[in-house]
Short mmCIF file of C-alpha atoms and ligand atoms in Angstrom, two decimals:
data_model
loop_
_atom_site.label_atom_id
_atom_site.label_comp_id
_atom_site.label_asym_id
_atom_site.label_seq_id
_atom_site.Cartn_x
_atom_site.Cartn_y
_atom_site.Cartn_z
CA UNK A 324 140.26 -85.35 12.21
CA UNK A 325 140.45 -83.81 9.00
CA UNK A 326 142.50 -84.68 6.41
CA UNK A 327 143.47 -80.65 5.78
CA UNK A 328 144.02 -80.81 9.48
CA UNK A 329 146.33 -83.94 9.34
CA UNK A 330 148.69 -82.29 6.32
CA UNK A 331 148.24 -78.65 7.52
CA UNK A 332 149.26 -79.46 11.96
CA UNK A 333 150.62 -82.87 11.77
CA UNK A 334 152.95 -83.07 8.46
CA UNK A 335 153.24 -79.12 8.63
CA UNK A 336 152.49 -78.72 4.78
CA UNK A 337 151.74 -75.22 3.91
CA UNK A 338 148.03 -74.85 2.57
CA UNK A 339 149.74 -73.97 -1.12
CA UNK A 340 152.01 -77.02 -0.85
CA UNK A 341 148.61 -79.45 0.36
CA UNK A 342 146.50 -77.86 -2.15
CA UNK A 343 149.03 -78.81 -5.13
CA UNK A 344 149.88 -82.29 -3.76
CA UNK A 345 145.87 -83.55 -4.00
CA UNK A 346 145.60 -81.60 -7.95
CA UNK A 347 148.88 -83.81 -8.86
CA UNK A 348 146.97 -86.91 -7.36
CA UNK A 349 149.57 -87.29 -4.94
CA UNK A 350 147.63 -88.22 -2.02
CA UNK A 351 145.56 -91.56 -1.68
CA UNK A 352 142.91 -92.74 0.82
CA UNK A 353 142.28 -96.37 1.50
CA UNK A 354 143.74 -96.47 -2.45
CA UNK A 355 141.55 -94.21 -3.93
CA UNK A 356 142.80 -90.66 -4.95
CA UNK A 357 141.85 -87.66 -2.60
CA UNK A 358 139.69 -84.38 -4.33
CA UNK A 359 138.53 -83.25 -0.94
CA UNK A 360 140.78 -82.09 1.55
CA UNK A 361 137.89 -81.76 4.27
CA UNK A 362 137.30 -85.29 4.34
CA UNK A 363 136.97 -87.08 7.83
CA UNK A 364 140.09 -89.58 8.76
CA UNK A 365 141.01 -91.91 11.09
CA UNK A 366 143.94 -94.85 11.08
CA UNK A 367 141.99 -97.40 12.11
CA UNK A 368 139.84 -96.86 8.72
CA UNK A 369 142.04 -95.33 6.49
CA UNK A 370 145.77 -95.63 4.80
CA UNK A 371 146.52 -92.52 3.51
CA UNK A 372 149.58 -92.48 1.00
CA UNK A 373 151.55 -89.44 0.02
CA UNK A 374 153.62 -90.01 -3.36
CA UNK A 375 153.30 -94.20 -2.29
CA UNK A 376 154.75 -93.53 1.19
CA UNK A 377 152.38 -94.50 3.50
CA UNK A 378 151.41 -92.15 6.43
CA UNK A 379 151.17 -92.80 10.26
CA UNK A 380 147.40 -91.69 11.31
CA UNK A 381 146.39 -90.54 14.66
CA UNK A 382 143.88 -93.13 15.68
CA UNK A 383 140.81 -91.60 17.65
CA UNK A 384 139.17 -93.00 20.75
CA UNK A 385 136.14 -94.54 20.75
CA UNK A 386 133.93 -96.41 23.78
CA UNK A 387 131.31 -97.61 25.20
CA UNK A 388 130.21 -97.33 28.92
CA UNK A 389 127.50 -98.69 31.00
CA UNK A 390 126.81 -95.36 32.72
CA UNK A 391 125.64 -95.86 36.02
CA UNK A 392 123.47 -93.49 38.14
CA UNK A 393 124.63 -90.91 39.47
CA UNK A 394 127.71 -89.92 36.49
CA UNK A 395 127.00 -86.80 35.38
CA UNK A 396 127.00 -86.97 31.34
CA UNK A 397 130.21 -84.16 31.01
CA UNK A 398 133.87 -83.77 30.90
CA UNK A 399 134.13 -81.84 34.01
CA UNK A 400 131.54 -80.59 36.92
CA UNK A 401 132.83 -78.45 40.07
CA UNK A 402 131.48 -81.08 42.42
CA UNK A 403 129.83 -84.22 41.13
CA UNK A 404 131.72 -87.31 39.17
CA UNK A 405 131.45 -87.27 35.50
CA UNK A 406 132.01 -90.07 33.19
CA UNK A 407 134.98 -88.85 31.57
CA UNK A 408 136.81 -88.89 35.33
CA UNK A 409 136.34 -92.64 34.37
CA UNK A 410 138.82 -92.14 31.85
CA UNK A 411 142.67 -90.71 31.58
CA UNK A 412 142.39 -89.63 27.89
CA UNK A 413 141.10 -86.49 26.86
CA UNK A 414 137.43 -87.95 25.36
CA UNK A 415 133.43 -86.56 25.79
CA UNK A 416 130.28 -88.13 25.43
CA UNK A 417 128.21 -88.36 22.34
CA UNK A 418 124.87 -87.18 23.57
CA UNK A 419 124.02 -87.19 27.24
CA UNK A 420 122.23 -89.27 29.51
CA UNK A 421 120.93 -87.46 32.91
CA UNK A 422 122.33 -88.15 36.37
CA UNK A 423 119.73 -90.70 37.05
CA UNK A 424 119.84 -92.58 34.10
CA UNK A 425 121.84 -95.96 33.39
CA UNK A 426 122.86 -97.57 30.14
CA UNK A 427 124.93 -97.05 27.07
CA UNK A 428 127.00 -94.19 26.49
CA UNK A 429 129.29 -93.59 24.07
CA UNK A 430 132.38 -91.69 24.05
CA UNK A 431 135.02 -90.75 21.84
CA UNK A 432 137.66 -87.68 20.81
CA UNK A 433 136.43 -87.48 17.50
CA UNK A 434 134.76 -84.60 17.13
CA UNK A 435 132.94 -84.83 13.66
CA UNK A 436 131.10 -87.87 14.47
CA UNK A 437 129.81 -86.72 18.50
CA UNK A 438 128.64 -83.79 16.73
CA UNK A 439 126.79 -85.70 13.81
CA UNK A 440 125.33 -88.78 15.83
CA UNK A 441 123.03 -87.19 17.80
CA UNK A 442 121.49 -84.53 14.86
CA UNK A 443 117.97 -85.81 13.98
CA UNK A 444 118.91 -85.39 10.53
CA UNK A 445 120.86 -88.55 10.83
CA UNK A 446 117.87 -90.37 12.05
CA UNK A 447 119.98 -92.58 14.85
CA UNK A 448 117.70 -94.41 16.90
CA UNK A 449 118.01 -94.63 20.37
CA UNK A 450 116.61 -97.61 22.85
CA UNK A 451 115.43 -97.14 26.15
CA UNK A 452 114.44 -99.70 28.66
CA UNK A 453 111.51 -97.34 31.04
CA UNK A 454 109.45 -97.64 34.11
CA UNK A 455 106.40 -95.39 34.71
CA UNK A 456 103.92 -94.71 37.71
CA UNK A 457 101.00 -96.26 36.29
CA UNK A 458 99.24 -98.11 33.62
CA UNK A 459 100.58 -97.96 30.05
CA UNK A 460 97.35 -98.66 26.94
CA UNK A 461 97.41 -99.04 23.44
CA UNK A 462 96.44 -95.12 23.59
CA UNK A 463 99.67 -94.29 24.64
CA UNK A 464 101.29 -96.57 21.69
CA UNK A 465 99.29 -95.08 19.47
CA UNK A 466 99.98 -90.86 21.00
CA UNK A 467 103.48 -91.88 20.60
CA UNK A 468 103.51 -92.85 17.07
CA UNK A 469 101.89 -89.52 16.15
CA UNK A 470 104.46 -87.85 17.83
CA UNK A 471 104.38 -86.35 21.16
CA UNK A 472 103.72 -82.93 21.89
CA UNK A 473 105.36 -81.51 25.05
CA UNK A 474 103.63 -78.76 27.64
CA UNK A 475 105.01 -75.39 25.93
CA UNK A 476 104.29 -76.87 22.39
CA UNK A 477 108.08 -78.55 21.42
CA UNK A 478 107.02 -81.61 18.92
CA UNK A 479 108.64 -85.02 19.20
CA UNK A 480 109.07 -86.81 15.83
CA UNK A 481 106.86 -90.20 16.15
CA UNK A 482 108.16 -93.00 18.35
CA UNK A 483 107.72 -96.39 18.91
CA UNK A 484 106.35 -97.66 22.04
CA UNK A 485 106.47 -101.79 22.92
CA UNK A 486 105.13 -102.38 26.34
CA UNK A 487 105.90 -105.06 27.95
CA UNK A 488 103.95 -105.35 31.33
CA UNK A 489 101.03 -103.19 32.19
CA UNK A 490 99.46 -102.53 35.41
CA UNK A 491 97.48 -100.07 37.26
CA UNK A 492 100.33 -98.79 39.36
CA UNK A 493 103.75 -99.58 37.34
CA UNK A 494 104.25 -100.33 33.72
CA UNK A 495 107.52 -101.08 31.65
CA UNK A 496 108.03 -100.65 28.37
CA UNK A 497 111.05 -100.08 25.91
CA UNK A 498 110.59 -96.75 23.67
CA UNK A 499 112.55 -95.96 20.49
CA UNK A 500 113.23 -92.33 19.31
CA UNK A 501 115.13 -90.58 16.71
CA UNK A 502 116.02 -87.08 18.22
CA UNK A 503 117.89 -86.26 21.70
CA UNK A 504 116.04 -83.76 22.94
CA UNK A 505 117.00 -82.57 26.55
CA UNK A 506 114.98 -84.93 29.40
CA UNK A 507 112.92 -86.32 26.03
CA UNK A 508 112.01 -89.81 27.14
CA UNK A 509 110.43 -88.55 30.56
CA UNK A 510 108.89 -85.37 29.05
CA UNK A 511 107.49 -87.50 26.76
CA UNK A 512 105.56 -89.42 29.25
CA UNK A 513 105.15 -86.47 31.42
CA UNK A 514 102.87 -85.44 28.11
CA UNK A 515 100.55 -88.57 28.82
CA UNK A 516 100.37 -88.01 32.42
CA UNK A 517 102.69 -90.85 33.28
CA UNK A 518 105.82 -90.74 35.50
CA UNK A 519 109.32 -92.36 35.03
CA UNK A 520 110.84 -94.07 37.89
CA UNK A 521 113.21 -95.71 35.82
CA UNK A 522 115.25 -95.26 32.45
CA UNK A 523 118.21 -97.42 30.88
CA UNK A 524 119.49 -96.78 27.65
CA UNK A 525 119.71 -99.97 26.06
CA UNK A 526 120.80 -99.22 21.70
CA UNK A 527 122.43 -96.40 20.35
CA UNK A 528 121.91 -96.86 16.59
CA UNK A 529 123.51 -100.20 15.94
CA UNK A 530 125.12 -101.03 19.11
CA UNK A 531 123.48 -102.59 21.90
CA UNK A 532 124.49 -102.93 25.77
CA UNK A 533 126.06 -106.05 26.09
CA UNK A 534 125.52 -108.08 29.52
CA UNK A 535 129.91 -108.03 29.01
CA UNK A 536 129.83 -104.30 30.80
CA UNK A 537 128.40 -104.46 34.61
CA UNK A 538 127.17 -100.54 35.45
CA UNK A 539 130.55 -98.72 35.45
CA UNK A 540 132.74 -100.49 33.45
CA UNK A 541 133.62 -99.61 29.67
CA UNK A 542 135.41 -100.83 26.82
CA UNK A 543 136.64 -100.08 23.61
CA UNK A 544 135.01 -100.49 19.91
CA UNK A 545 135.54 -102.74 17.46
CA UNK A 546 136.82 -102.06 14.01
CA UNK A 547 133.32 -103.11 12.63
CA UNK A 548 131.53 -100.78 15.77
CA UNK A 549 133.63 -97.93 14.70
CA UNK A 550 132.28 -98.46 11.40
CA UNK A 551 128.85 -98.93 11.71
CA UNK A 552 128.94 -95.25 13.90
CA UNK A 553 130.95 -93.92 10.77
CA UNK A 554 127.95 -95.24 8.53
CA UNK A 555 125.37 -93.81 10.74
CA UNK A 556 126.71 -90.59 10.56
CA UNK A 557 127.27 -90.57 6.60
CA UNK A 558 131.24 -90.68 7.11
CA UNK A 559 133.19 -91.99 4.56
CA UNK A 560 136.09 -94.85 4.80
N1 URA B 1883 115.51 -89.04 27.86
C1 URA B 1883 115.51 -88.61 29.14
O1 URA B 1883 114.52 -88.10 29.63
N2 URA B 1883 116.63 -88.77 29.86
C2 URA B 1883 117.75 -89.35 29.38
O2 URA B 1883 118.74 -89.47 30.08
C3 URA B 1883 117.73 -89.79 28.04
C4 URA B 1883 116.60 -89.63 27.31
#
């Protein structure tokens, strides 16, 4: 939420009453005097103070799922399960993962940061854990660190490729990328002729699937996770 949005809805301030409460330095942040009204908050970061009396925050949601197959990545669908039927609060997923794929999701109701994570500008990398059709070289490392063009011409910013078994009918590997384009990972190796029969997302950015959450199950975020997805997305606190 933003902080206009917590002074203007929540404490009902008119916008001439807000405006001349941060140019008297009336309001402070985590201690430190406001300028910018359109600043990002959230109580379990921030205290905000209004002439020294201290302000109750709306606290936003944040999680982490081990998405199973077969959850569709969306707050509602007419006739399949989504992941947010996991959940009574109102929250969505940052990103998507498709129906087939397992792994980390995250979720939360703050709406700054699930629309910053997932902009390549921010650079957040995401970890997959894949299974293809057939054999997986050092040409394939090597096409995906160029960057991988897709059939139709759409360019994939370079990626990192670690295999870790190779044989002539099934390889697995673990591939790193930057962007979220839509089916990336198996368009990707779809470009080098190469099927996937399996995909888990194992990192997003700085947090890792733990072996704590079986598929299914979710949990909540830490104070320090929460922060680290703040960083990533150039929020302040
Ligand atoms: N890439 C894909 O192809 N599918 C996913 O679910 C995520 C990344």
């Amino acid at each position: 939420m933003r902080l206009y949005q917590y002074l203007l809805f929540e404490k009902k301030l008119s916008k001439n009453s807000m405006r001349r409460l941060i140019r008297s330095n009336a309001i402070r942040l985590n201690d430190q005097i406001v300028t910018d009204e359109a600043i990002e908050i959230d109580g379990w970061l921030h205290q905000l103070m209004i002439y020294d009396e201290p302000c109750q925050l709306i606290r936003h949601s944040y999680y982490m799922m081990n998405k199973p197959k077969g959850l569709i990545s969306a707050t509602e669908d007419k006739k399949l399960p989504t992941v947010c039927d996991q959940f009574s609060e109102k929250i969505w997923p940052i990103g998507r993962l498709d129906r087939n794929t397992e792994g980390l999701l995250l979720l939360t109701d703050n709406g700054q940061l699930s629309f910053r994570l997932p902009l390549p500008k921010y650079k957040v990398e995401k970890v997959y854990r894949v299974k293809v059709n057939g054999l997986l070289t050092a040409n394939e490392v090597e096409q995906f660190a160029r960057g991988i063009e897709f059939y139709g011409g759409i360019y994939c910013a370079p990626a990192k490729l670690e295999i870790i078994d190779a044989n002539q009918n099934e390889s697995e590997a673990r591939v790193t990328i930057t962007e979220g384009k839509f089916h990336q990972v198996k368009k990707m190796f779809l470009a080098v002729n190469l099927y996937v029969t399996y995909l888990q997302r194992i990192q997003y950015g700085p947090l890792k699937l733990g072996y704590d959450l079986q598929p299914g199950e979710f949990r909540a975020l830490s104070i320090d996770e929460i922060k680290m997805l703040w960083d990533c997305a150039q929020l302040q606190y």
